[in-house]
Coordinates of N, CA and C in Angstrom, one line a residue:
X240 N 133.0 120.9 105.7 CA 131.5 120.7 106.0 C 131.4 121.0 107.5
X241 N 130.3 122.1 107.9 CA 130.7 122.2 109.7 C 130.5 121.0 110.8
X242 N 130.3 121.1 111.4 CA 129.6 120.4 112.4 C 128.3 120.2 112.7
X243 N 127.8 121.4 112.5 CA 126.2 121.3 112.1 C 125.3 120.9 111.1
X244 N 126.2 121.0 109.7 CA 125.6 120.8 109.3 C 125.6 118.9 109.5
X245 N 126.5 118.7 109.5 CA 127.2 116.8 110.4 C 125.9 116.2 111.2
X246 N 125.6 116.9 112.4 CA 124.9 116.6 113.6 C 123.9 116.6 112.5
X247 N 123.2 117.6 111.7 CA 121.8 117.7 110.5 C 121.7 116.5 110.2
X248 N 122.8 115.7 109.0 CA 122.6 114.7 108.5 C 122.3 113.5 109.6
X249 N 123.2 113.9 110.1 CA 123.2 112.5 111.1 C 122.1 112.2 111.7
X250 N 121.5 113.6 112.3 CA 119.7 113.2 113.2 C 118.7 113.5 112.0
X251 N 119.0 113.8 110.6 CA 118.3 113.1 108.8 C 117.8 111.4 109.2
X252 N 119.2 111.3 108.9 CA 119.1 109.7 108.9 C 118.8 108.8 109.7
X253 N 119.4 109.4 111.2 CA 119.0 108.6 112.4 C 118.2 108.5 113.4
X254 N 117.7 109.6 113.1 CA 116.6 110.5 113.8 C 117.5 111.0 115.2
X255 N 117.0 112.5 115.7 CA 117.3 113.0 116.6 C 117.6 112.6 118.1
X256 N 116.7 111.7 118.6 CA 116.8 111.1 119.8 C 117.5 109.6 119.6
X257 N 118.2 109.1 117.9 CA 118.8 107.9 118.1 C 120.3 108.3 117.9
X258 N 120.1 109.5 116.8 CA 121.6 109.8 116.0 C 123.9 110.0 117.2
X259 N 123.4 110.7 118.3 CA 124.4 110.9 119.4 C 124.5 109.9 120.1
X260 N 123.6 108.6 119.7 CA 124.2 107.1 120.8 C 124.6 106.5 119.6
X261 N 124.2 106.2 118.6 CA 124.7 105.4 117.2 C 126.0 106.0 117.8
X262 N 126.0 107.6 117.2 CA 127.9 108.3 117.2 C 128.6 108.0 117.8
X263 N 128.3 107.3 119.0 CA 128.9 107.4 120.1 C 129.4 105.3 120.5
X264 N 128.7 104.4 119.6 CA 128.6 103.4 119.9 C 129.4 102.6 119.0
X265 N 128.7 103.4 117.5 CA 128.8 102.3 116.3 C 130.5 103.2 116.0
X266 N 131.1 101.2 115.7 CA 132.0 101.6 115.1 C 132.0 101.4 113.9
X267 N 132.8 102.4 113.1 CA 132.8 102.6 111.6 C 133.6 102.2 110.9
X268 N 134.3 100.9 109.8 CA 134.9 100.6 109.3 C 135.6 101.4 108.7
X269 N 135.4 102.7 108.1 CA 135.4 103.7 107.1 C 136.4 104.7 107.9
X270 N 136.1 104.5 109.3 CA 136.5 105.8 110.7 C 138.3 104.9 110.6
X271 N 138.5 103.6 110.3 CA 139.7 102.7 110.8 C 139.3 102.3 112.1
X272 N 137.9 101.9 111.9 CA 137.4 101.5 113.2 C 137.0 101.9 114.1
X273 N 136.7 103.6 114.4 CA 136.2 104.2 115.4 C 134.9 104.6 114.9
X274 N 134.9 104.9 116.2 CA 133.4 105.2 116.5 C 133.3 106.6 115.7
X275 N 132.8 107.2 115.2 CA 131.6 108.8 114.5 C 132.5 109.5 116.4
X276 N 132.1 109.6 117.4 CA 132.7 110.3 118.6 C 134.2 110.3 118.1
X277 N 134.3 109.2 118.1 CA 136.4 109.5 118.5 C 137.0 109.9 117.6
X278 N 136.4 109.5 116.0 CA 137.1 109.8 114.8 C 136.8 111.7 115.1
X279 N 135.8 112.3 115.2 CA 135.4 113.7 115.9 C 136.4 114.3 117.0
X280 N 136.5 113.6 117.8 CA 137.5 114.3 118.7 C 139.0 113.9 118.8
X281 N 138.9 113.1 117.7 CA 140.6 113.0 117.1 C 141.4 113.8 115.8
X282 N 140.1 114.5 115.6 CA 140.2 115.9 114.5 C 140.2 115.5 113.2
X283 N 139.3 114.1 113.1 CA 138.8 113.8 111.8 C 137.8 114.9 111.1
X284 N 138.2 114.7 109.7 CA 137.0 116.4 109.4 C 135.8 115.7 109.2
X285 N 134.6 116.9 109.8 CA 133.6 116.5 110.0 C 132.6 116.2 108.4
X286 N 133.5 116.2 107.3 CA 132.6 115.7 106.1 C 133.5 114.3 105.7
X287 N 134.9 113.9 106.3 CA 135.8 112.6 106.2 C 134.6 111.4 106.3
X288 N 133.9 112.0 108.2 CA 132.9 111.5 109.1 C 132.1 111.4 108.0
X289 N 131.2 111.9 107.4 CA 130.1 112.1 106.9 C 129.6 111.0 106.0
X290 N 131.5 111.3 105.1 CA 130.9 109.6 104.2 C 131.5 108.7 104.4
X291 N 132.1 108.6 105.2 CA 132.0 107.6 106.4 C 130.8 106.5 106.7
X292 N 130.2 107.4 107.5 CA 129.3 107.6 107.8 C 127.6 106.5 106.6
X293 N 127.9 107.5 105.7 CA 126.8 107.7 104.6 C 127.1 106.4 104.2
X294 N 128.5 105.8 103.9 CA 128.8 104.8 103.1 C 128.2 103.9 103.8
X295 N 128.4 103.4 105.7 CA 128.0 102.8 106.3 C 126.6 102.2 105.9
X296 N 125.9 103.2 106.1 CA 124.5 102.9 106.6 C 123.9 103.1 105.3
X297 N 124.9 102.9 104.2 CA 124.3 102.6 102.5 C 123.7 103.6 102.4
X298 N 123.7 104.9 102.3 CA 123.0 105.7 102.3 C 122.2 106.4 100.6
X299 N 121.2 107.3 100.4 CA 121.1 107.2 99.1 C 122.1 108.3 98.5
X300 N 122.6 108.2 97.0 CA 123.7 109.1 96.9 C 123.4 110.8 97.3
X301 N 122.0 110.7 97.0 CA 121.5 112.2 96.8 C 121.9 112.2 98.5
X302 N 121.5 112.0 99.9 CA 122.5 112.3 101.1 C 123.6 112.2 101.2
X303 N 124.4 112.0 100.2 CA 125.2 112.7 100.6 C 126.2 113.7 100.3

């Protein structure tokens, strides 16, 4: 998954006005207690981060 697709999915799930703020402030247990921004900055694959976000937000299977 490319970062552009990742951010498109984040925008769809949380809205474009909130997704970046959420990514910088919300700690996700599936990312080892890191935020999305921290995980991506530390080289975590966008697909891995999306799966953790998907689980954290309890999004429907169709959005996985």
